[in-house]
Amino acid sequence: MQRRAFLGGIAAATTGATAGCTSAFGGGPEGVVLGPQEDQIADSGDLAYPAYGEPLPAFELRDPIAGIAVDSEAVERTAIVTGVFTSCPAECGILLRRLVGVQRRVADAGLTDETLFLPITFDPERDDEAALRDNAESTGVDLDAGNWHYLRPETRERAKAVVGDRLGIGFERTTESDRLQGYDFTHVVVTLLVNPDGVVERAYRGERIDRDRVAGDIETVVEAFAGE
């Protein structure tokens, strides 16, 4: 994501303060809008994945449905980033349906053009274009809104490099599972809220995210950056 000056000027700094940004006054990390995340389980630097106040590691991946490549460093919107696999029989389906609820709330707030949803599959073998389209239909994703992109690494190795190593969203392939035939994954469920400057505002753990909370956090970040 392009790094831009955060809320430059005195008036903008005041806006950042009322939105919970402590960096303008030396009380927290720079480049954030929201205040510290109270339910974060450890200091950001001690977590495997990027958390509050840390930069989102750069990546470039293809959306096979839209036929485009998404470069995280070129994104200038507030973004939701997570790792999933669509044949997951439990947690990923719950998470994706809840993110669809967030997408709808964002639309109701008139912020569709200011946001991006970027679920990254770490199962490129099964998650081809057809599987991703099926998932969008079954979970209710509004692909026509233009703010939802399923991202697919080309290989298992690339998936590990981006999702596991770079983003720190750990996963492990296993053939010892009663849930799926062939293979399954044990994995961490983390969803990142990233501001337009590429700084992580929130790292929500677990699949049962609070849709109203996430939508509210998105709206706060979008409104703060709208004043730039």
PDB file of C-alpha atoms in Angstrom:
ATOM      1  CA  MET A   1       0.000   0.000   0.000  1.00  0.00           C
ATOM      2  CA  GLN A   2       1.268   3.459  -0.779  1.00  0.00           C
ATOM      3  CA  ARG A   3       2.617   5.171   2.308  1.00  0.00           C
ATOM      4  CA  ARG A   4       1.066   8.611   2.667  1.00  0.00           C
ATOM      5  CA  ALA A   5       1.445  11.304   5.307  1.00  0.00           C
ATOM      6  CA  PHE A   6      -1.066  10.492   8.025  1.00  0.00           C
ATOM      7  CA  LEU A   7      -3.601  13.243   8.676  1.00  0.00           C
ATOM      8  CA  GLY A   8      -1.177  16.074   7.999  1.00  0.00           C
ATOM      9  CA  GLY A   9      -1.675  19.468   9.592  1.00  0.00           C
ATOM     10  CA  ILE A  10      -3.079  20.657  12.881  1.00  0.00           C
ATOM     11  CA  ALA A  11      -6.735  20.109  11.993  1.00  0.00           C
ATOM     12  CA  ALA A  12      -6.036  16.608  10.748  1.00  0.00           C
ATOM     13  CA  ALA A  13      -4.059  15.782  13.880  1.00  0.00           C
ATOM     14  CA  THR A  14      -7.068  16.812  15.937  1.00  0.00           C
ATOM     15  CA  THR A  15      -9.253  14.484  13.878  1.00  0.00           C
ATOM     16  CA  GLY A  16      -6.806  11.650  14.543  1.00  0.00           C
ATOM     17  CA  ALA A  17      -6.923  12.344  18.272  1.00  0.00           C
ATOM     18  CA  THR A  18     -10.700  12.203  18.463  1.00  0.00           C
ATOM     19  CA  ALA A  19     -10.653   8.945  16.508  1.00  0.00           C
ATOM     20  CA  GLY A  20      -8.280   7.389  19.034  1.00  0.00           C
ATOM     21  CA  CYS A  21      -4.949   7.961  17.315  1.00  0.00           C
ATOM     22  CA  THR A  22      -2.337   8.432  20.024  1.00  0.00           C
ATOM     23  CA  SER A  23       0.666   8.691  17.722  1.00  0.00           C
ATOM     24  CA  ALA A  24       0.239  12.443  17.199  1.00  0.00           C
ATOM     25  CA  PHE A  25       0.903  12.926  20.911  1.00  0.00           C
ATOM     26  CA  GLY A  26       3.600  10.299  21.425  1.00  0.00           C
ATOM     27  CA  GLY A  27       1.412   7.817  23.302  1.00  0.00           C
ATOM     28  CA  GLY A  28       1.322   4.952  20.820  1.00  0.00           C
ATOM     29  CA  PRO A  29       2.445   3.641  17.440  1.00  0.00           C
ATOM     30  CA  GLU A  30       2.506   6.004  14.492  1.00  0.00           C
ATOM     31  CA  GLY A  31       0.063   5.851  11.612  1.00  0.00           C
ATOM     32  CA  VAL A  32      -2.970   4.405  13.399  1.00  0.00           C
ATOM     33  CA  VAL A  33      -6.483   5.776  13.793  1.00  0.00           C
ATOM     34  CA  LEU A  34      -7.959   3.418  16.375  1.00  0.00           C
ATOM     35  CA  GLY A  35      -6.821   3.202  19.967  1.00  0.00           C
ATOM     36  CA  PRO A  36      -4.965   0.146  21.297  1.00  0.00           C
ATOM     37  CA  GLN A  37      -6.813  -3.143  20.877  1.00  0.00           C
ATOM     38  CA  GLU A  38      -7.956  -4.162  24.348  1.00  0.00           C
ATOM     39  CA  ASP A  39      -8.529  -7.824  23.478  1.00  0.00           C
ATOM     40  CA  GLN A  40      -5.153  -8.331  21.790  1.00  0.00           C
ATOM     41  CA  ILE A  41      -3.564 -11.356  23.461  1.00  0.00           C
ATOM     42  CA  ALA A  42       0.041 -10.049  23.530  1.00  0.00           C
ATOM     43  CA  ASP A  43       2.200  -7.132  22.465  1.00  0.00           C
ATOM     44  CA  SER A  44       2.183  -6.719  18.689  1.00  0.00           C
ATOM     45  CA  GLY A  45       5.875  -7.520  18.384  1.00  0.00           C
ATOM     46  CA  ASP A  46       5.390 -10.835  20.193  1.00  0.00           C
ATOM     47  CA  LEU A  47       2.736 -12.164  17.794  1.00  0.00           C
ATOM     48  CA  ALA A  48       3.428 -14.238  14.685  1.00  0.00           C
ATOM     49  CA  TYR A  49       1.114 -12.102  12.546  1.00  0.00           C
ATOM     50  CA  PRO A  50       1.168  -8.305  12.077  1.00  0.00           C
ATOM     51  CA  ALA A  51      -0.977  -6.653  14.728  1.00  0.00           C
ATOM     52  CA  TYR A  52      -1.877  -3.190  16.012  1.00  0.00           C
ATOM     53  CA  GLY A  53       0.461  -0.487  14.723  1.00  0.00           C
ATOM     54  CA  GLU A  54       2.571  -2.776  12.527  1.00  0.00           C
ATOM     55  CA  PRO A  55       2.911  -2.606   8.726  1.00  0.00           C
ATOM     56  CA  LEU A  56       1.195  -5.200   6.580  1.00  0.00           C
ATOM     57  CA  PRO A  57       3.899  -7.258   4.822  1.00  0.00           C
ATOM     58  CA  ALA A  58       3.815  -6.702   1.066  1.00  0.00           C
ATOM     59  CA  PHE A  59       2.391  -9.294  -1.308  1.00  0.00           C
ATOM     60  CA  GLU A  60       1.018  -9.524  -4.837  1.00  0.00           C
ATOM     61  CA  LEU A  61      -1.524 -12.217  -5.693  1.00  0.00           C
ATOM     62  CA  ARG A  62      -4.018 -12.876  -8.460  1.00  0.00           C
ATOM     63  CA  ASP A  63      -7.800 -12.802  -8.230  1.00  0.00           C
ATOM     64  CA  PRO A  64      -8.786 -15.560 -10.692  1.00  0.00           C
ATOM     65  CA  ILE A  65     -12.428 -14.451 -10.809  1.00  0.00           C
ATOM     66  CA  ALA A  66     -11.763 -10.820 -11.735  1.00  0.00           C
ATOM     67  CA  GLY A  67      -8.669 -11.742 -13.740  1.00  0.00           C
ATOM     68  CA  ILE A  68      -6.482  -9.146 -12.033  1.00  0.00           C
ATOM     69  CA  ALA A  69      -3.465  -9.098  -9.750  1.00  0.00           C
ATOM     70  CA  VAL A  70      -3.737  -7.259  -6.431  1.00  0.00           C
ATOM     71  CA  ASP A  71      -0.558  -5.585  -5.181  1.00  0.00           C
ATOM     72  CA  SER A  72      -0.969  -4.777  -1.494  1.00  0.00           C
ATOM     73  CA  GLU A  73       1.420  -1.827  -1.778  1.00  0.00           C
ATOM     74  CA  ALA A  74      -0.746  -0.223  -4.480  1.00  0.00           C
ATOM     75  CA  VAL A  75      -3.981  -0.452  -2.477  1.00  0.00           C
ATOM     76  CA  GLU A  76      -5.251   2.882  -1.169  1.00  0.00           C
ATOM     77  CA  ARG A  77      -8.369   1.685   0.614  1.00  0.00           C
ATOM     78  CA  THR A  78      -9.144   0.317   4.050  1.00  0.00           C
ATOM     79  CA  ALA A  79      -8.736  -3.444   3.706  1.00  0.00           C
ATOM     80  CA  ILE A  80      -9.731  -6.677   5.409  1.00  0.00           C
ATOM     81  CA  VAL A  81      -7.135  -9.438   4.947  1.00  0.00           C
ATOM     82  CA  THR A  82      -7.422 -13.051   6.090  1.00  0.00           C
ATOM     83  CA  GLY A  83      -6.392 -16.608   5.195  1.00  0.00           C
ATOM     84  CA  VAL A  84      -8.935 -19.349   4.397  1.00  0.00           C
ATOM     85  CA  PHE A  85      -9.629 -22.481   2.392  1.00  0.00           C
ATOM     86  CA  THR A  86     -13.120 -22.805   0.969  1.00  0.00           C
ATOM     87  CA  SER A  87     -13.574 -26.560   1.487  1.00  0.00           C
ATOM     88  CA  CYS A  88     -13.124 -25.979   5.222  1.00  0.00           C
ATOM     89  CA  PRO A  89     -16.178 -27.609   6.845  1.00  0.00           C
ATOM     90  CA  ALA A  90     -16.394 -25.299   9.843  1.00  0.00           C
ATOM     91  CA  GLU A  91     -14.408 -22.216  10.839  1.00  0.00           C
ATOM     92  CA  CYS A  92     -13.655 -20.702   7.412  1.00  0.00           C
ATOM     93  CA  GLY A  93     -17.292 -20.879   6.354  1.00  0.00           C
ATOM     94  CA  ILE A  94     -18.363 -19.159   9.561  1.00  0.00           C
ATOM     95  CA  LEU A  95     -15.745 -16.440   9.097  1.00  0.00           C
ATOM     96  CA  LEU A  96     -16.569 -15.813   5.437  1.00  0.00           C
ATOM     97  CA  ARG A  97     -20.300 -15.537   6.130  1.00  0.00           C
ATOM     98  CA  ARG A  98     -19.599 -13.033   8.872  1.00  0.00           C
ATOM     99  CA  LEU A  99     -17.353 -11.043   6.551  1.00  0.00           C
ATOM    100  CA  VAL A 100     -20.221 -10.999   4.054  1.00  0.00           C
ATOM    101  CA  GLY A 101     -22.263  -9.418   6.842  1.00  0.00           C
ATOM    102  CA  VAL A 102     -19.545  -6.795   7.226  1.00  0.00           C
ATOM    103  CA  GLN A 103     -19.550  -6.206   3.461  1.00  0.00           C
ATOM    104  CA  ARG A 104     -23.295  -5.530   3.617  1.00  0.00           C
ATOM    105  CA  ARG A 105     -22.952  -3.154   6.563  1.00  0.00           C
ATOM    106  CA  VAL A 106     -20.195  -1.281   4.731  1.00  0.00           C
ATOM    107  CA  ALA A 107     -22.496  -0.983   1.711  1.00  0.00           C
ATOM    108  CA  ASP A 108     -25.330   0.326   3.884  1.00  0.00           C
ATOM    109  CA  ALA A 109     -22.938   2.994   5.193  1.00  0.00           C
ATOM    110  CA  GLY A 110     -22.064   4.050   1.637  1.00  0.00           C
ATOM    111  CA  LEU A 111     -18.418   2.975   1.992  1.00  0.00           C
ATOM    112  CA  THR A 112     -18.158   0.213  -0.619  1.00  0.00           C
ATOM    113  CA  ASP A 113     -15.723   2.177  -2.781  1.00  0.00           C
ATOM    114  CA  GLU A 114     -13.481   2.898   0.224  1.00  0.00           C
ATOM    115  CA  THR A 115     -12.970  -0.719   1.309  1.00  0.00           C
ATOM    116  CA  LEU A 116     -11.511  -4.005   0.088  1.00  0.00           C
ATOM    117  CA  PHE A 117     -12.052  -7.563   1.304  1.00  0.00           C
ATOM    118  CA  LEU A 118      -9.067  -9.800   0.520  1.00  0.00           C
ATOM    119  CA  PRO A 119      -9.492 -13.423   1.652  1.00  0.00           C
ATOM    120  CA  ILE A 120      -6.398 -15.382   0.589  1.00  0.00           C
ATOM    121  CA  THR A 121      -6.700 -19.123   0.034  1.00  0.00           C
ATOM    122  CA  PHE A 122      -3.872 -21.320   1.258  1.00  0.00           C
ATOM    123  CA  ASP A 123      -5.300 -24.296  -0.682  1.00  0.00           C
ATOM    124  CA  PRO A 124      -4.657 -23.432  -4.347  1.00  0.00           C
ATOM    125  CA  GLU A 125      -5.016 -27.090  -5.383  1.00  0.00           C
ATOM    126  CA  ARG A 126      -8.729 -27.164  -4.611  1.00  0.00           C
ATOM    127  CA  ASP A 127      -9.522 -23.452  -4.645  1.00  0.00           C
ATOM    128  CA  ASP A 128      -9.521 -22.776  -8.369  1.00  0.00           C
ATOM    129  CA  GLU A 129     -11.735 -20.151 -10.001  1.00  0.00           C
ATOM    130  CA  ALA A 130     -14.778 -22.442 -10.056  1.00  0.00           C
ATOM    131  CA  ALA A 131     -14.440 -23.313  -6.365  1.00  0.00           C
ATOM    132  CA  LEU A 132     -14.064 -19.659  -5.415  1.00  0.00           C
ATOM    133  CA  ARG A 133     -17.133 -18.702  -7.463  1.00  0.00           C
ATOM    134  CA  ASP A 134     -19.098 -21.479  -5.763  1.00  0.00           C
ATOM    135  CA  ASN A 135     -17.993 -20.174  -2.385  1.00  0.00           C
ATOM    136  CA  ALA A 136     -19.043 -16.636  -3.253  1.00  0.00           C
ATOM    137  CA  GLU A 137     -22.489 -17.873  -4.261  1.00  0.00           C
ATOM    138  CA  SER A 138     -22.961 -20.112  -1.219  1.00  0.00           C
ATOM    139  CA  THR A 139     -21.854 -17.485   1.308  1.00  0.00           C
ATOM    140  CA  GLY A 140     -23.618 -14.532  -0.318  1.00  0.00           C
ATOM    141  CA  VAL A 141     -20.598 -12.473  -1.395  1.00  0.00           C
ATOM    142  CA  ASP A 142     -21.515  -9.500  -3.590  1.00  0.00           C
ATOM    143  CA  LEU A 143     -18.841  -9.810  -6.271  1.00  0.00           C
ATOM    144  CA  ASP A 144     -20.560  -7.120  -8.346  1.00  0.00           C
ATOM    145  CA  ALA A 145     -19.742  -4.580  -5.623  1.00  0.00           C
ATOM    146  CA  GLY A 146     -16.130  -4.723  -6.800  1.00  0.00           C
ATOM    147  CA  ASN A 147     -14.642  -4.642  -3.302  1.00  0.00           C
ATOM    148  CA  TRP A 148     -14.245  -8.390  -2.688  1.00  0.00           C
ATOM    149  CA  HIS A 149     -11.286 -10.247  -4.206  1.00  0.00           C
ATOM    150  CA  TYR A 150     -10.485 -13.881  -3.526  1.00  0.00           C
ATOM    151  CA  LEU A 151      -6.707 -14.102  -3.862  1.00  0.00           C
ATOM    152  CA  ARG A 152      -5.067 -17.351  -4.947  1.00  0.00           C
ATOM    153  CA  PRO A 153      -1.348 -18.134  -4.752  1.00  0.00           C
ATOM    154  CA  GLU A 154      -0.269 -20.211  -7.749  1.00  0.00           C
ATOM    155  CA  THR A 155       1.318 -23.036  -5.754  1.00  0.00           C
ATOM    156  CA  ARG A 156       1.363 -24.618  -2.300  1.00  0.00           C
ATOM    157  CA  GLU A 157       4.837 -23.191  -1.818  1.00  0.00           C
ATOM    158  CA  ARG A 158       3.677 -19.690  -2.688  1.00  0.00           C
ATOM    159  CA  ALA A 159       0.725 -20.034  -0.305  1.00  0.00           C
ATOM    160  CA  LYS A 160       3.079 -20.958   2.524  1.00  0.00           C
ATOM    161  CA  ALA A 161       5.438 -18.109   1.675  1.00  0.00           C
ATOM    162  CA  VAL A 162       2.698 -15.453   1.663  1.00  0.00           C
ATOM    163  CA  VAL A 163       0.068 -16.617   4.151  1.00  0.00           C
ATOM    164  CA  GLY A 164       2.180 -18.645   6.551  1.00  0.00           C
ATOM    165  CA  ASP A 165       5.594 -16.992   6.478  1.00  0.00           C
ATOM    166  CA  ARG A 166       4.942 -13.390   5.465  1.00  0.00           C
ATOM    167  CA  LEU A 167       1.535 -12.771   7.058  1.00  0.00           C
ATOM    168  CA  GLY A 168       2.124 -15.138   9.971  1.00  0.00           C
ATOM    169  CA  ILE A 169      -1.281 -16.822   9.620  1.00  0.00           C
ATOM    170  CA  GLY A 170      -0.071 -20.313  10.374  1.00  0.00           C
ATOM    171  CA  PHE A 171      -1.506 -23.415   8.727  1.00  0.00           C
ATOM    172  CA  GLU A 172      -0.458 -27.033   8.368  1.00  0.00           C
ATOM    173  CA  ARG A 173      -1.678 -29.602   5.882  1.00  0.00           C
ATOM    174  CA  THR A 174      -2.666 -32.939   7.393  1.00  0.00           C
ATOM    175  CA  THR A 175      -3.996 -36.260   6.102  1.00  0.00           C
ATOM    176  CA  GLU A 176      -5.073 -37.285   9.599  1.00  0.00           C
ATOM    177  CA  SER A 177      -8.521 -35.741   9.679  1.00  0.00           C
ATOM    178  CA  ASP A 178     -12.073 -37.015   9.894  1.00  0.00           C
ATOM    179  CA  ARG A 179     -13.484 -33.805   8.410  1.00  0.00           C
ATOM    180  CA  LEU A 180     -12.367 -34.067   4.779  1.00  0.00           C
ATOM    181  CA  GLN A 181     -11.250 -36.708   2.335  1.00  0.00           C
ATOM    182  CA  GLY A 182      -7.682 -36.510   1.084  1.00  0.00           C
ATOM    183  CA  TYR A 183      -6.315 -33.741   3.263  1.00  0.00           C
ATOM    184  CA  ASP A 184      -7.342 -31.024   5.676  1.00  0.00           C
ATOM    185  CA  PHE A 185      -5.670 -28.078   7.382  1.00  0.00           C
ATOM    186  CA  THR A 186      -5.110 -27.090  10.959  1.00  0.00           C
ATOM    187  CA  HIS A 187      -4.788 -23.332  10.975  1.00  0.00           C
ATOM    188  CA  VAL A 188      -4.942 -20.071  12.857  1.00  0.00           C
ATOM    189  CA  VAL A 189      -7.980 -17.860  12.228  1.00  0.00           C
ATOM    190  CA  VAL A 190      -6.944 -14.203  12.143  1.00  0.00           C
ATOM    191  CA  THR A 191      -8.506 -11.307  10.242  1.00  0.00           C
ATOM    192  CA  LEU A 192      -6.543  -8.091   9.773  1.00  0.00           C
ATOM    193  CA  LEU A 193      -7.996  -4.591   9.415  1.00  0.00           C
ATOM    194  CA  VAL A 194      -5.458  -2.496   7.512  1.00  0.00           C
ATOM    195  CA  ASN A 195      -5.679   1.244   6.933  1.00  0.00           C
ATOM    196  CA  PRO A 196      -4.921   2.920   3.557  1.00  0.00           C
ATOM    197  CA  ASP A 197      -1.314   3.539   4.621  1.00  0.00           C
ATOM    198  CA  GLY A 198      -0.768  -0.189   5.080  1.00  0.00           C
ATOM    199  CA  VAL A 199      -0.737  -0.163   8.893  1.00  0.00           C
ATOM    200  CA  VAL A 200      -2.664  -2.795  10.839  1.00  0.00           C
ATOM    201  CA  GLU A 201      -5.403  -1.284  12.997  1.00  0.00           C
ATOM    202  CA  ARG A 202      -6.893  -4.530  14.294  1.00  0.00           C
ATOM    203  CA  ALA A 203      -6.134  -8.266  14.312  1.00  0.00           C
ATOM    204  CA  TYR A 204      -9.389 -10.073  15.094  1.00  0.00           C
ATOM    205  CA  ARG A 205      -8.866 -13.648  16.291  1.00  0.00           C
ATOM    206  CA  GLY A 206     -11.328 -16.466  15.697  1.00  0.00           C
ATOM    207  CA  GLU A 207     -14.039 -17.087  13.159  1.00  0.00           C
ATOM    208  CA  ARG A 208     -16.941 -15.564  15.102  1.00  0.00           C
ATOM    209  CA  ILE A 209     -16.015 -11.950  14.522  1.00  0.00           C
ATOM    210  CA  ASP A 210     -18.450  -9.277  15.687  1.00  0.00           C
ATOM    211  CA  ARG A 211     -19.837  -7.902  12.414  1.00  0.00           C
ATOM    212  CA  ASP A 212     -21.000  -4.630  13.946  1.00  0.00           C
ATOM    213  CA  ARG A 213     -17.657  -4.071  15.658  1.00  0.00           C
ATOM    214  CA  VAL A 214     -15.647  -4.719  12.501  1.00  0.00           C
ATOM    215  CA  ALA A 215     -17.932  -2.545  10.363  1.00  0.00           C
ATOM    216  CA  GLY A 216     -17.707   0.227  12.957  1.00  0.00           C
ATOM    217  CA  ASP A 217     -13.914   0.024  13.033  1.00  0.00           C
ATOM    218  CA  ILE A 218     -13.829   0.193   9.230  1.00  0.00           C
ATOM    219  CA  GLU A 219     -16.066   3.258   9.215  1.00  0.00           C
ATOM    220  CA  THR A 220     -13.866   5.040  11.776  1.00  0.00           C
ATOM    221  CA  VAL A 221     -10.718   4.388   9.746  1.00  0.00           C
ATOM    222  CA  VAL A 222     -12.327   5.376   6.438  1.00  0.00           C
ATOM    223  CA  GLU A 223     -13.672   8.626   7.873  1.00  0.00           C
ATOM    224  CA  ALA A 224     -10.294   9.555   9.374  1.00  0.00           C
ATOM    225  CA  PHE A 225      -8.494   9.092   6.066  1.00  0.00           C
ATOM    226  CA  ALA A 226     -11.222  10.915   4.152  1.00  0.00           C
ATOM    227  CA  GLY A 227      -9.952  14.124   5.764  1.00  0.00           C
ATOM    228  CA  GLU A 228      -6.545  13.871   4.105  1.00  0.00           C
TER     229      GLU A 228
END
